[in-house]
PDB file of C-alpha atoms and ligand atoms in Angstrom:
ATOM      1  CA  UNK A 226       5.737   0.845  -5.064  1.00 96.00           C
ATOM      2  CA  UNK A 227       7.514   4.216  -4.312  1.00 98.00           C
ATOM      3  CA  UNK A 228       4.012   6.190  -4.328  1.00 98.00           C
ATOM      4  CA  UNK A 229       2.994   3.659  -1.690  1.00 98.00           C
ATOM      5  CA  UNK A 230       6.383   4.749   0.421  1.00 98.00           C
ATOM      6  CA  UNK A 231       5.893   8.307  -0.617  1.00 98.00           C
ATOM      7  CA  UNK A 232       2.366   8.111   0.563  1.00 98.00           C
ATOM      8  CA  UNK A 233       2.604   6.257   3.984  1.00 98.00           C
ATOM      9  CA  UNK A 234       5.896   8.906   4.578  1.00 98.00           C
ATOM     10  CA  UNK A 235       3.203  11.801   4.215  1.00 98.00           C
ATOM     11  CA  UNK A 236       0.201  10.551   5.849  1.00 98.00           C
ATOM     12  CA  UNK A 237       2.891   9.285   8.841  1.00 98.00           C
ATOM     13  CA  UNK A 238       2.522  11.751  11.497  1.00 97.00           C
ATOM     14  CA  UNK A 239      -1.216  11.916  11.071  1.00 96.00           C
ATOM     15  CA  UNK A 240      -1.818   8.510  12.062  1.00 92.00           C
ATOM     16  CA  UNK A 241      -4.399   8.308  14.890  1.00 86.00           C
ATOM     17  CA  UNK A 242      -4.336  12.271  14.841  1.00 88.00           C
ATOM     18  CA  UNK A 243      -7.208  14.322  14.196  1.00 89.00           C
ATOM     19  CA  UNK A 244      -7.340  15.123  10.451  1.00 91.00           C
ATOM     20  CA  UNK A 245      -5.207  17.626   9.233  1.00 95.00           C
ATOM     21  CA  UNK A 246      -6.117  20.993   7.699  1.00 93.00           C
ATOM     22  CA  UNK A 247      -6.287  21.272   3.508  1.00 91.00           C
ATOM     23  CA  UNK A 248      -2.808  22.390   2.820  1.00 95.00           C
ATOM     24  CA  UNK A 249      -0.883  20.379   5.185  1.00 97.00           C
ATOM     25  CA  UNK A 250       2.882  20.328   4.060  1.00 97.00           C
ATOM     26  CA  UNK A 251       3.786  17.053   2.452  1.00 97.00           C
ATOM     27  CA  UNK A 252       7.071  16.519   3.916  1.00 97.00           C
ATOM     28  CA  UNK A 253       7.610  17.639   7.737  1.00 97.00           C
ATOM     29  CA  UNK A 254      10.663  16.192  10.395  1.00 96.00           C
ATOM     30  CA  UNK A 255       7.919  14.833  12.514  1.00 96.00           C
ATOM     31  CA  UNK A 256       7.670  12.712   8.223  1.00 97.00           C
ATOM     32  CA  UNK A 257       8.767   8.847   8.885  1.00 98.00           C
ATOM     33  CA  UNK A 258       8.520   5.446   6.961  1.00 98.00           C
ATOM     34  CA  UNK A 259       6.184   3.410   8.678  1.00 98.00           C
ATOM     35  CA  UNK A 260       5.296  -0.282   8.954  1.00 98.00           C
ATOM     36  CA  UNK A 261       3.413   0.356   5.680  1.00 98.00           C
ATOM     37  CA  UNK A 262       6.805   0.997   4.078  1.00 98.00           C
ATOM     38  CA  UNK A 263       8.364  -1.947   5.541  1.00 98.00           C
ATOM     39  CA  UNK A 264       5.698  -4.509   4.512  1.00 98.00           C
ATOM     40  CA  UNK A 265       5.651  -3.211   1.035  1.00 98.00           C
ATOM     41  CA  UNK A 266       9.078  -3.257   0.676  1.00 98.00           C
ATOM     42  CA  UNK A 267       9.116  -6.568   2.197  1.00 98.00           C
ATOM     43  CA  UNK A 268       6.723  -8.281  -0.086  1.00 98.00           C
ATOM     44  CA  UNK A 269       8.581  -6.853  -3.194  1.00 98.00           C
ATOM     45  CA  UNK A 270      11.741  -8.765  -2.220  1.00 98.00           C
ATOM     46  CA  UNK A 271       9.764 -11.615  -1.972  1.00 98.00           C
ATOM     47  CA  UNK A 272       8.220 -11.331  -5.763  1.00 98.00           C
ATOM     48  CA  UNK A 273      11.582 -10.730  -7.168  1.00 98.00           C
ATOM     49  CA  UNK A 274      12.951 -13.371  -5.162  1.00 97.00           C
ATOM     50  CA  UNK A 275      11.896 -16.833  -3.602  1.00 97.00           C
ATOM     51  CA  UNK A 276       8.242 -15.686  -3.074  1.00 97.00           C
ATOM     52  CA  UNK A 277       8.133 -16.575   0.811  1.00 98.00           C
ATOM     53  CA  UNK A 278       6.221 -14.037   1.447  1.00 98.00           C
ATOM     54  CA  UNK A 279       6.369 -14.879   5.146  1.00 98.00           C
ATOM     55  CA  UNK A 280       9.944 -15.352   5.763  1.00 98.00           C
ATOM     56  CA  UNK A 281      10.581 -11.893   4.119  1.00 98.00           C
ATOM     57  CA  UNK A 282       7.877 -10.079   5.986  1.00 98.00           C
ATOM     58  CA  UNK A 283       9.407 -11.761   9.498  1.00 98.00           C
ATOM     59  CA  UNK A 284      12.751 -10.467   8.275  1.00 98.00           C
ATOM     60  CA  UNK A 285      12.083  -7.017   7.310  1.00 98.00           C
ATOM     61  CA  UNK A 286      10.066  -6.264  10.531  1.00 98.00           C
ATOM     62  CA  UNK A 287      12.360  -7.727  12.538  1.00 98.00           C
ATOM     63  CA  UNK A 288      15.278  -5.216  11.027  1.00 98.00           C
ATOM     64  CA  UNK A 289      12.966  -2.654  11.783  1.00 98.00           C
ATOM     65  CA  UNK A 290      10.671  -3.338  14.328  1.00 96.00           C
ATOM     66  CA  UNK A 291       9.530   0.049  15.631  1.00 95.00           C
ATOM     67  CA  UNK A 292       7.371   1.026  13.140  1.00 97.00           C
ATOM     68  CA  UNK A 293       4.130   1.168  14.382  1.00 96.00           C
ATOM     69  CA  UNK A 294       3.162  -2.307  13.487  1.00 97.00           C
ATOM     70  CA  UNK A 295      -0.370  -3.847  14.210  1.00 94.00           C
ATOM     71  CA  UNK A 296       0.355  -5.728  18.111  1.00 95.00           C
ATOM     72  CA  UNK A 297      -1.301  -9.198  16.446  1.00 96.00           C
ATOM     73  CA  UNK A 298       0.636  -8.591  13.351  1.00 98.00           C
ATOM     74  CA  UNK A 299       3.822  -8.031  15.478  1.00 98.00           C
ATOM     75  CA  UNK A 300       3.413 -10.967  17.582  1.00 98.00           C
ATOM     76  CA  UNK A 301       2.982 -13.348  14.043  1.00 98.00           C
ATOM     77  CA  UNK A 302       6.542 -11.402  12.609  1.00 98.00           C
ATOM     78  CA  UNK A 303       8.379 -11.809  15.814  1.00 98.00           C
ATOM     79  CA  UNK A 304       7.078 -15.786  15.911  1.00 98.00           C
ATOM     80  CA  UNK A 305       8.577 -18.454  13.437  1.00 97.00           C
ATOM     81  CA  UNK A 306       5.954 -20.226  11.808  1.00 96.00           C
ATOM     82  CA  UNK A 307       3.373 -19.233  13.021  1.00 98.00           C
ATOM     83  CA  UNK A 308       0.159 -19.283  11.381  1.00 98.00           C
ATOM     84  CA  UNK A 309      -2.124 -16.822   9.696  1.00 98.00           C
ATOM     85  CA  UNK A 310      -4.577 -15.178  11.975  1.00 97.00           C
ATOM     86  CA  UNK A 311      -7.611 -14.700  10.258  1.00 96.00           C
ATOM     87  CA  UNK A 312      -7.098 -10.885  10.065  1.00 97.00           C
ATOM     88  CA  UNK A 313      -9.353  -8.620   7.876  1.00 97.00           C
ATOM     89  CA  UNK A 314      -7.016  -5.447   8.642  1.00 96.00           C
ATOM     90  CA  UNK A 315      -5.396  -3.476   6.104  1.00 97.00           C
ATOM     91  CA  UNK A 316      -2.085  -4.892   6.258  1.00 97.00           C
ATOM     92  CA  UNK A 317      -2.852  -6.885   3.272  1.00 98.00           C
ATOM     93  CA  UNK A 318      -3.960  -4.123   0.454  1.00 98.00           C
ATOM     94  CA  UNK A 319      -1.460  -1.579   2.059  1.00 98.00           C
ATOM     95  CA  UNK A 320       1.404  -3.991   1.530  1.00 98.00           C
ATOM     96  CA  UNK A 321       0.776  -5.216  -2.133  1.00 98.00           C
ATOM     97  CA  UNK A 322       1.769  -2.386  -4.706  1.00 98.00           C
ATOM     98  CA  UNK A 323       4.424  -4.237  -6.375  1.00 98.00           C
ATOM     99  CA  UNK A 324       2.458  -7.501  -7.470  1.00 98.00           C
ATOM    100  CA  UNK A 325       0.464  -4.783  -9.482  1.00 98.00           C
ATOM    101  CA  UNK A 326       3.910  -3.858 -11.040  1.00 98.00           C
ATOM    102  CA  UNK A 327       4.997  -7.406 -11.679  1.00 98.00           C
ATOM    103  CA  UNK A 328       1.733  -9.481 -12.530  1.00 98.00           C
ATOM    104  CA  UNK A 329       1.696 -10.144 -15.910  1.00 96.00           C
ATOM    105  CA  UNK A 330      -2.321 -10.227 -16.331  1.00 97.00           C
ATOM    106  CA  UNK A 331      -5.588 -10.386 -14.019  1.00 98.00           C
ATOM    107  CA  UNK A 332      -4.994 -13.821 -13.283  1.00 98.00           C
ATOM    108  CA  UNK A 333      -1.286 -13.613 -11.823  1.00 98.00           C
ATOM    109  CA  UNK A 334      -2.712 -10.279  -9.722  1.00 98.00           C
ATOM    110  CA  UNK A 335      -5.127 -11.624  -7.945  1.00 98.00           C
ATOM    111  CA  UNK A 336      -3.460 -14.866  -7.218  1.00 98.00           C
ATOM    112  CA  UNK A 337      -0.374 -12.832  -6.055  1.00 98.00           C
ATOM    113  CA  UNK A 338      -2.357 -10.901  -4.132  1.00 98.00           C
ATOM    114  CA  UNK A 339      -3.996 -13.418  -2.540  1.00 98.00           C
ATOM    115  CA  UNK A 340      -0.782 -15.147  -1.756  1.00 98.00           C
ATOM    116  CA  UNK A 341       1.288 -12.260  -0.128  1.00 98.00           C
ATOM    117  CA  UNK A 342      -1.864 -11.379   1.625  1.00 98.00           C
ATOM    118  CA  UNK A 343      -2.735 -14.814   2.854  1.00 98.00           C
ATOM    119  CA  UNK A 344       0.257 -15.136   5.058  1.00 98.00           C
ATOM    120  CA  UNK A 345      -0.874 -13.180   7.711  1.00 98.00           C
ATOM    121  CA  UNK A 346      -4.350 -12.037   6.430  1.00 98.00           C
ATOM    122  CA  UNK A 347      -6.047 -14.682   5.120  1.00 97.00           C
ATOM    123  CA  UNK A 348     -10.004 -13.237   5.796  1.00 98.00           C
ATOM    124  CA  UNK A 349     -11.717 -12.891   2.822  1.00 98.00           C
ATOM    125  CA  UNK A 350     -12.004  -8.847   3.066  1.00 98.00           C
ATOM    126  CA  UNK A 351      -8.228  -8.805   3.693  1.00 98.00           C
ATOM    127  CA  UNK A 352      -7.145 -10.747   0.309  1.00 98.00           C
ATOM    128  CA  UNK A 353     -10.205  -9.256  -1.769  1.00 98.00           C
ATOM    129  CA  UNK A 354      -8.636  -5.598  -0.818  1.00 98.00           C
ATOM    130  CA  UNK A 355      -5.275  -6.820  -1.563  1.00 98.00           C
ATOM    131  CA  UNK A 356      -6.514  -8.161  -4.962  1.00 98.00           C
ATOM    132  CA  UNK A 357      -8.414  -5.021  -5.649  1.00 98.00           C
ATOM    133  CA  UNK A 358      -5.194  -2.521  -4.955  1.00 98.00           C
ATOM    134  CA  UNK A 359      -3.143  -4.933  -7.165  1.00 98.00           C
ATOM    135  CA  UNK A 360      -5.771  -4.641 -10.145  1.00 98.00           C
ATOM    136  CA  UNK A 361      -6.163  -1.116  -9.569  1.00 98.00           C
ATOM    137  CA  UNK A 362      -2.307  -0.671 -10.282  1.00 98.00           C
ATOM    138  CA  UNK A 363      -2.185  -3.506 -12.856  1.00 98.00           C
ATOM    139  CA  UNK A 364      -5.161  -2.039 -14.710  1.00 98.00           C
ATOM    140  CA  UNK A 365      -4.038   1.477 -14.886  1.00 98.00           C
ATOM    141  CA  UNK A 366      -0.840   1.282 -16.167  1.00 97.00           C
ATOM    142  CA  UNK A 367      -2.348  -0.727 -19.054  1.00 96.00           C
ATOM    143  CA  UNK A 368      -3.858   2.368 -19.675  1.00 95.00           C
ATOM    144  CA  UNK A 369      -7.274   2.133 -18.394  1.00 96.00           C
ATOM    145  CA  UNK A 370      -8.870   5.287 -18.232  1.00 97.00           C
ATOM    146  CA  UNK A 371     -10.134   6.599 -14.852  1.00 98.00           C
ATOM    147  CA  UNK A 372     -14.231   5.785 -15.587  1.00 98.00           C
ATOM    148  CA  UNK A 373     -13.753   2.473 -17.065  1.00 98.00           C
ATOM    149  CA  UNK A 374     -11.345   1.666 -13.953  1.00 98.00           C
ATOM    150  CA  UNK A 375     -13.649   2.639 -11.511  1.00 98.00           C
ATOM    151  CA  UNK A 376     -16.163   0.755 -13.101  1.00 98.00           C
ATOM    152  CA  UNK A 377     -13.824  -2.556 -13.181  1.00 98.00           C
ATOM    153  CA  UNK A 378     -12.865  -2.075  -9.394  1.00 98.00           C
ATOM    154  CA  UNK A 379     -16.768  -1.742  -8.493  1.00 98.00           C
ATOM    155  CA  UNK A 380     -18.035  -4.800 -10.786  1.00 98.00           C
ATOM    156  CA  UNK A 381     -15.439  -7.184  -9.329  1.00 98.00           C
ATOM    157  CA  UNK A 382     -15.382  -6.165  -5.794  1.00 98.00           C
ATOM    158  CA  UNK A 383     -18.627  -4.746  -5.130  1.00 97.00           C
ATOM    159  CA  UNK A 384     -17.325  -1.189  -3.396  1.00 97.00           C
ATOM    160  CA  UNK A 385     -19.413   2.071  -3.170  1.00 96.00           C
ATOM    161  CA  UNK A 386     -16.750   4.278  -4.909  1.00 97.00           C
ATOM    162  CA  UNK A 387     -19.172   7.586  -5.090  1.00 96.00           C
ATOM    163  CA  UNK A 388     -17.320  10.283  -3.371  1.00 96.00           C
ATOM    164  CA  UNK A 389     -19.918  11.332  -1.270  1.00 95.00           C
ATOM    165  CA  UNK A 390     -19.901   7.705   0.736  1.00 94.00           C
ATOM    166  CA  UNK A 391     -16.495   6.766   0.098  1.00 95.00           C
ATOM    167  CA  UNK A 392     -14.972  10.045   1.205  1.00 95.00           C
ATOM    168  CA  UNK A 393     -17.450  10.824   4.108  1.00 92.00           C
ATOM    169  CA  UNK A 394     -15.828  11.433   7.679  1.00 79.00           C
ATOM    170  CA  UNK A 395     -14.909   8.234   9.151  1.00 78.00           C
ATOM    171  CA  UNK A 396     -13.499   7.113  12.398  1.00 82.00           C
ATOM    172  CA  UNK A 397     -10.444   5.467  13.087  1.00 88.00           C
ATOM    173  CA  UNK A 398     -10.660   2.397  10.579  1.00 91.00           C
ATOM    174  CA  UNK A 399      -8.121  -0.230   9.822  1.00 93.00           C
ATOM    175  CA  UNK A 400     -10.165  -2.678   8.032  1.00 95.00           C
ATOM    176  CA  UNK A 401      -9.259  -3.198   4.649  1.00 95.00           C
ATOM    177  CA  UNK A 402     -13.177  -3.215   4.061  1.00 94.00           C
ATOM    178  CA  UNK A 403     -13.175  -0.009   5.399  1.00 95.00           C
ATOM    179  CA  UNK A 404      -9.605   1.502   3.798  1.00 97.00           C
ATOM    180  CA  UNK A 405      -9.284   0.789   0.292  1.00 98.00           C
ATOM    181  CA  UNK A 406     -12.529   2.237  -0.895  1.00 97.00           C
ATOM    182  CA  UNK A 407     -11.728   5.569   0.158  1.00 97.00           C
ATOM    183  CA  UNK A 408      -8.220   5.290  -0.981  1.00 98.00           C
ATOM    184  CA  UNK A 409      -9.233   4.546  -4.414  1.00 98.00           C
ATOM    185  CA  UNK A 410     -11.813   6.737  -4.419  1.00 98.00           C
ATOM    186  CA  UNK A 411      -9.110   9.542  -3.684  1.00 98.00           C
ATOM    187  CA  UNK A 412      -7.303   8.744  -6.479  1.00 98.00           C
ATOM    188  CA  UNK A 413     -10.381   8.488  -8.800  1.00 98.00           C
ATOM    189  CA  UNK A 414     -11.835  11.942  -7.732  1.00 98.00           C
ATOM    190  CA  UNK A 415      -7.648  13.458  -8.557  1.00 98.00           C
ATOM    191  CA  UNK A 416      -6.366  14.828 -10.888  1.00 98.00           C
ATOM    192  CA  UNK A 417      -2.586  14.381 -10.148  1.00 98.00           C
ATOM    193  CA  UNK A 418      -0.783  12.252  -7.548  1.00 98.00           C
ATOM    194  CA  UNK A 419      -0.607  14.855  -4.660  1.00 98.00           C
ATOM    195  CA  UNK A 420      -4.197  15.733  -4.904  1.00 98.00           C
ATOM    196  CA  UNK A 421      -4.739  11.604  -4.379  1.00 98.00           C
ATOM    197  CA  UNK A 422      -2.716  11.660  -1.291  1.00 98.00           C
ATOM    198  CA  UNK A 423      -3.948  14.872  -0.284  1.00 98.00           C
ATOM    199  CA  UNK A 424      -7.290  13.406  -0.139  1.00 97.00           C
ATOM    200  CA  UNK A 425      -6.567  10.194   1.428  1.00 97.00           C
ATOM    201  CA  UNK A 426      -4.346  11.408   4.009  1.00 97.00           C
ATOM    202  CA  UNK A 427      -7.201  14.731   4.736  1.00 96.00           C
ATOM    203  CA  UNK A 428      -9.527  11.888   5.836  1.00 95.00           C
ATOM    204  CA  UNK A 429      -7.480  11.159   8.776  1.00 93.00           C
ATOM    205  CA  UNK A 430      -7.581   8.300  10.824  1.00 93.00           C
ATOM    206  CA  UNK A 431      -5.270   5.424   9.763  1.00 95.00           C
ATOM    207  CA  UNK A 432      -3.752   8.381   7.955  1.00 96.00           C
ATOM    208  CA  UNK A 433      -0.409   6.447   6.666  1.00 97.00           C
ATOM    209  CA  UNK A 434      -2.705   3.482   5.825  1.00 97.00           C
ATOM    210  CA  UNK A 435      -4.720   5.274   3.578  1.00 97.00           C
ATOM    211  CA  UNK A 436      -1.920   7.775   1.891  1.00 98.00           C
ATOM    212  CA  UNK A 437      -0.020   4.373   1.127  1.00 98.00           C
ATOM    213  CA  UNK A 438      -2.901   2.900  -0.556  1.00 98.00           C
ATOM    214  CA  UNK A 439      -3.382   5.612  -2.546  1.00 98.00           C
ATOM    215  CA  UNK A 440      -0.112   7.057  -3.185  1.00 98.00           C
ATOM    216  CA  UNK A 441       0.218   3.352  -4.390  1.00 98.00           C
ATOM    217  CA  UNK A 442      -2.327   3.347  -7.433  1.00 98.00           C
ATOM    218  CA  UNK A 443      -2.058   6.772  -8.024  1.00 98.00           C
ATOM    219  CA  UNK A 444       1.293   6.045  -9.142  1.00 98.00           C
ATOM    220  CA  UNK A 445       0.105   3.895 -11.643  1.00 98.00           C
ATOM    221  CA  UNK A 446      -2.742   6.366 -12.250  1.00 98.00           C
ATOM    222  CA  UNK A 447      -1.595   9.793 -12.409  1.00 98.00           C
ATOM    223  CA  UNK A 448       2.168   9.302 -12.483  1.00 98.00           C
ATOM    224  CA  UNK A 449       5.042  10.205  -8.971  1.00 98.00           C
ATOM    225  CA  UNK A 450       6.276  13.324  -9.987  1.00 98.00           C
ATOM    226  CA  UNK A 451      10.425  13.314  -9.676  1.00 98.00           C
ATOM    227  CA  UNK A 452      10.614  15.491  -6.799  1.00 98.00           C
ATOM    228  CA  UNK A 453       8.426  13.660  -4.317  1.00 98.00           C
ATOM    229  CA  UNK A 454       9.899  10.072  -5.088  1.00 98.00           C
ATOM    230  CA  UNK A 455      13.500  11.908  -4.104  1.00 98.00           C
ATOM    231  CA  UNK A 456      12.445  12.750  -1.064  1.00 98.00           C
ATOM    232  CA  UNK A 457      10.765   9.838   0.086  1.00 98.00           C
ATOM    233  CA  UNK A 458      13.667   7.541  -0.919  1.00 98.00           C
ATOM    234  CA  UNK A 459      16.358   9.732   0.835  1.00 98.00           C
ATOM    235  CA  UNK A 460      13.624   9.062   4.181  1.00 98.00           C
ATOM    236  CA  UNK A 461      14.547   5.222   3.615  1.00 98.00           C
ATOM    237  CA  UNK A 462      17.674   3.132   5.321  1.00 98.00           C
ATOM    238  CA  UNK A 463      20.146   1.430   2.970  1.00 98.00           C
ATOM    239  CA  UNK A 464      18.488  -1.812   2.754  1.00 98.00           C
ATOM    240  CA  UNK A 465      14.629  -0.696   2.216  1.00 98.00           C
ATOM    241  CA  UNK A 466      16.946   1.854  -0.774  1.00 98.00           C
ATOM    242  CA  UNK A 467      18.321  -1.367  -2.399  1.00 98.00           C
ATOM    243  CA  UNK A 468      15.047  -3.106  -2.856  1.00 98.00           C
ATOM    244  CA  UNK A 469      13.796  -0.308  -4.414  1.00 98.00           C
ATOM    245  CA  UNK A 470      16.986   0.094  -6.617  1.00 98.00           C
ATOM    246  CA  UNK A 471      16.267  -3.581  -7.657  1.00 98.00           C
ATOM    247  CA  UNK A 472      12.536  -2.834  -8.307  1.00 98.00           C
ATOM    248  CA  UNK A 473      13.349   0.023 -10.595  1.00 97.00           C
ATOM    249  CA  UNK A 474      15.900  -1.522 -12.279  1.00 97.00           C
ATOM    250  CA  UNK A 475      13.326  -4.725 -12.818  1.00 96.00           C
ATOM    251  CA  UNK A 476      10.438  -3.282 -14.245  1.00 95.00           C
ATOM    252  CA  UNK A 477      13.016  -0.951 -16.255  1.00 94.00           C
ATOM    253  CA  UNK A 478      14.038  -3.700 -18.091  1.00 88.00           C
ATOM    254  CA  UNK A 479      10.326  -4.973 -18.586  1.00 82.00           C
ATOM    255  CA  UNK A 480       9.022  -1.690 -20.631  1.00 60.00           C
TER     256      UNK A 480
HETATM  257 MG1  LIG B 246       1.611   2.300   9.471  1.00 84.16          MG
END
């Protein structure tokens, strides 16, 4: 999950800006955690608790109100008991990382990914995007090598993950269907975590969310370097960091 957070923080200063040049500094004084981190941590907290995803999202968003939320999501989060609003946005896959680490098998990963998505993002594209990210993490941490992992995702979700198309220049795309394939392709083409996130953030557009999703999956595929993990954690507030600690403790007890 810290891979998602680090990717969000690294991409944060390029959101909606021109694509950064290769070799950009990973961490910079302008970097900060954004909505991607807040929602990722909220879903992790809910998964470790009562699994009331909507309540957790609302509580975390209200505690961190100024983190770059989309307008529709912000309204939903500030309205008690608001129903899902048909969103096909990348908000569902960007917050799903913890599911990939906690799910015991494919069926549970699909169910949890869909459930956390459907409280707000109930469009089939958003649910599929969240399931693809969760399954990529689950299969990678089970030791699936990249070629097999890529093939399984293509087969299950029909995404085009060929680098020449998935990593082609794009505009500002906040759809799940337009964000998950490039983020996954960035991971599958890279040889380490940093390379994956550099490729994803380097696409520009919704750079923090591309970095978040790529960082989440790359943590399971390539491993997260400890210095990057440490620097990312230092950017968090105490309440978010406490959930990260709780999550790490839970995982270390399982493996
Ligand atoms: Mg963001």
